[in-house]
Amino acid sequence: NVRDRDDATLTPVDQKETEGDITITAAIRQAVVRNESLSVNAQNTKIITRNGVVTLRGPVESEAEKIKLHAIAKQTPGVVQVDNQLEIKAP
């Protein structure tokens, strides 16, 4: 992805390998995939957790999806903060 070429942005490779961070990422991913109201783009969002801080990246279809993904991440046990970098896909 063009947006991932910038070394300042987190990518899935930056995921911490601690048990807690892996558990958080897995829980968010499961909740997102189970949510049938989300678009394929939203279900394929990049989820990166580092020390309890979750970064969400990628395109979504609407502001409502962006808010819903943020809420899912924020409600996940162990999450300290959510950095919502989701972008609304251009029409």
Short mmCIF file of C-alpha atoms in Angstrom, two decimals:
data_model
loop_
_atom_site.label_atom_id
_atom_site.label_comp_id
_atom_site.label_asym_id
_atom_site.label_seq_id
_atom_site.Cartn_x
_atom_site.Cartn_y
_atom_site.Cartn_z
CA ASN A 1 0.00 0.00 0.00
CA VAL A 2 1.14 3.49 -0.78
CA ARG A 3 0.10 4.67 2.69
CA ASP A 4 2.41 2.05 4.28
CA ARG A 5 5.58 3.17 2.52
CA ASP A 6 6.11 5.97 5.04
CA ASP A 7 8.31 4.64 7.85
CA ALA A 8 6.46 6.86 10.33
CA THR A 9 3.26 4.79 10.09
CA LEU A 10 2.68 1.53 11.90
CA THR A 11 2.08 -1.63 9.90
CA PRO A 12 1.18 -5.14 11.10
CA VAL A 13 4.91 -5.91 11.25
CA ASP A 14 5.06 -3.46 14.19
CA GLN A 15 2.67 -5.61 16.24
CA LYS A 16 4.18 -6.38 19.65
CA GLU A 17 4.71 -10.05 20.36
CA THR A 18 3.60 -9.89 23.99
CA GLU A 19 0.77 -12.22 24.94
CA GLY A 20 -1.42 -9.29 26.02
CA ASP A 21 -1.02 -7.37 22.77
CA ILE A 22 -1.61 -10.46 20.65
CA THR A 23 -4.74 -11.27 22.67
CA ILE A 24 -6.08 -7.73 22.23
CA THR A 25 -5.50 -7.75 18.47
CA ALA A 26 -7.11 -11.19 18.11
CA ALA A 27 -10.15 -10.16 20.16
CA ILE A 28 -10.68 -7.02 18.09
CA ARG A 29 -10.23 -8.92 14.82
CA GLN A 30 -12.79 -11.54 15.89
CA ALA A 31 -15.33 -8.88 16.89
CA VAL A 32 -14.84 -7.02 13.61
CA VAL A 33 -15.16 -10.12 11.43
CA ARG A 34 -18.29 -11.27 13.31
CA ASN A 35 -19.96 -7.91 12.71
CA GLU A 36 -21.83 -8.53 9.45
CA SER A 37 -22.90 -4.88 9.19
CA LEU A 38 -19.31 -3.87 8.37
CA SER A 39 -18.02 -3.67 4.79
CA VAL A 40 -15.24 -5.92 3.53
CA ASN A 41 -12.86 -2.94 3.74
CA ALA A 42 -13.76 -2.40 7.40
CA GLN A 43 -13.36 -6.10 8.16
CA ASN A 44 -9.87 -5.96 6.64
CA THR A 45 -8.72 -3.00 8.73
CA LYS A 46 -5.14 -3.16 9.96
CA ILE A 47 -5.13 -3.63 13.74
CA ILE A 48 -1.79 -3.07 15.46
CA THR A 49 -1.40 -3.27 19.23
CA ARG A 50 1.67 -2.03 21.09
CA ASN A 51 1.62 -1.96 24.89
CA GLY A 52 -2.18 -1.79 24.96
CA VAL A 53 -2.36 1.07 22.43
CA VAL A 54 -4.36 -0.03 19.38
CA THR A 55 -3.80 1.61 16.00
CA LEU A 56 -6.54 1.18 13.40
CA ARG A 57 -5.53 1.85 9.78
CA GLY A 58 -7.03 1.45 6.35
CA PRO A 59 -10.05 2.50 4.30
CA VAL A 60 -13.65 2.24 5.51
CA GLU A 61 -16.89 3.03 3.69
CA SER A 62 -18.28 5.69 6.02
CA GLU A 63 -17.89 7.77 9.16
CA ALA A 64 -20.31 5.34 10.86
CA GLU A 65 -17.92 2.42 10.17
CA LYS A 66 -14.99 4.45 11.46
CA ILE A 67 -16.88 5.15 14.69
CA LYS A 68 -18.04 1.53 15.03
CA LEU A 69 -14.51 0.14 14.63
CA HIS A 70 -13.20 2.64 17.18
CA ALA A 71 -15.91 1.57 19.65
CA ILE A 72 -15.14 -2.13 19.15
CA ALA A 73 -11.45 -1.52 19.86
CA LYS A 74 -12.12 0.75 22.85
CA GLN A 75 -14.46 -1.82 24.47
CA THR A 76 -11.89 -4.62 24.21
CA PRO A 77 -10.37 -5.60 27.58
CA GLY A 78 -6.76 -4.46 27.98
CA VAL A 79 -6.97 -1.55 25.53
CA VAL A 80 -5.39 1.58 26.99
CA GLN A 81 -5.92 3.90 24.02
CA VAL A 82 -7.10 3.78 20.40
CA ASP A 83 -5.28 5.67 17.64
CA ASN A 84 -7.92 5.81 14.92
CA GLN A 85 -6.17 6.41 11.58
CA LEU A 86 -9.01 4.98 9.49
CA GLU A 87 -9.76 6.82 6.26
CA ILE A 88 -13.16 7.14 4.66
CA LYS A 89 -12.94 5.70 1.15
CA ALA A 90 -13.46 8.23 -1.62
CA PRO A 91 -16.68 7.66 -3.62
#
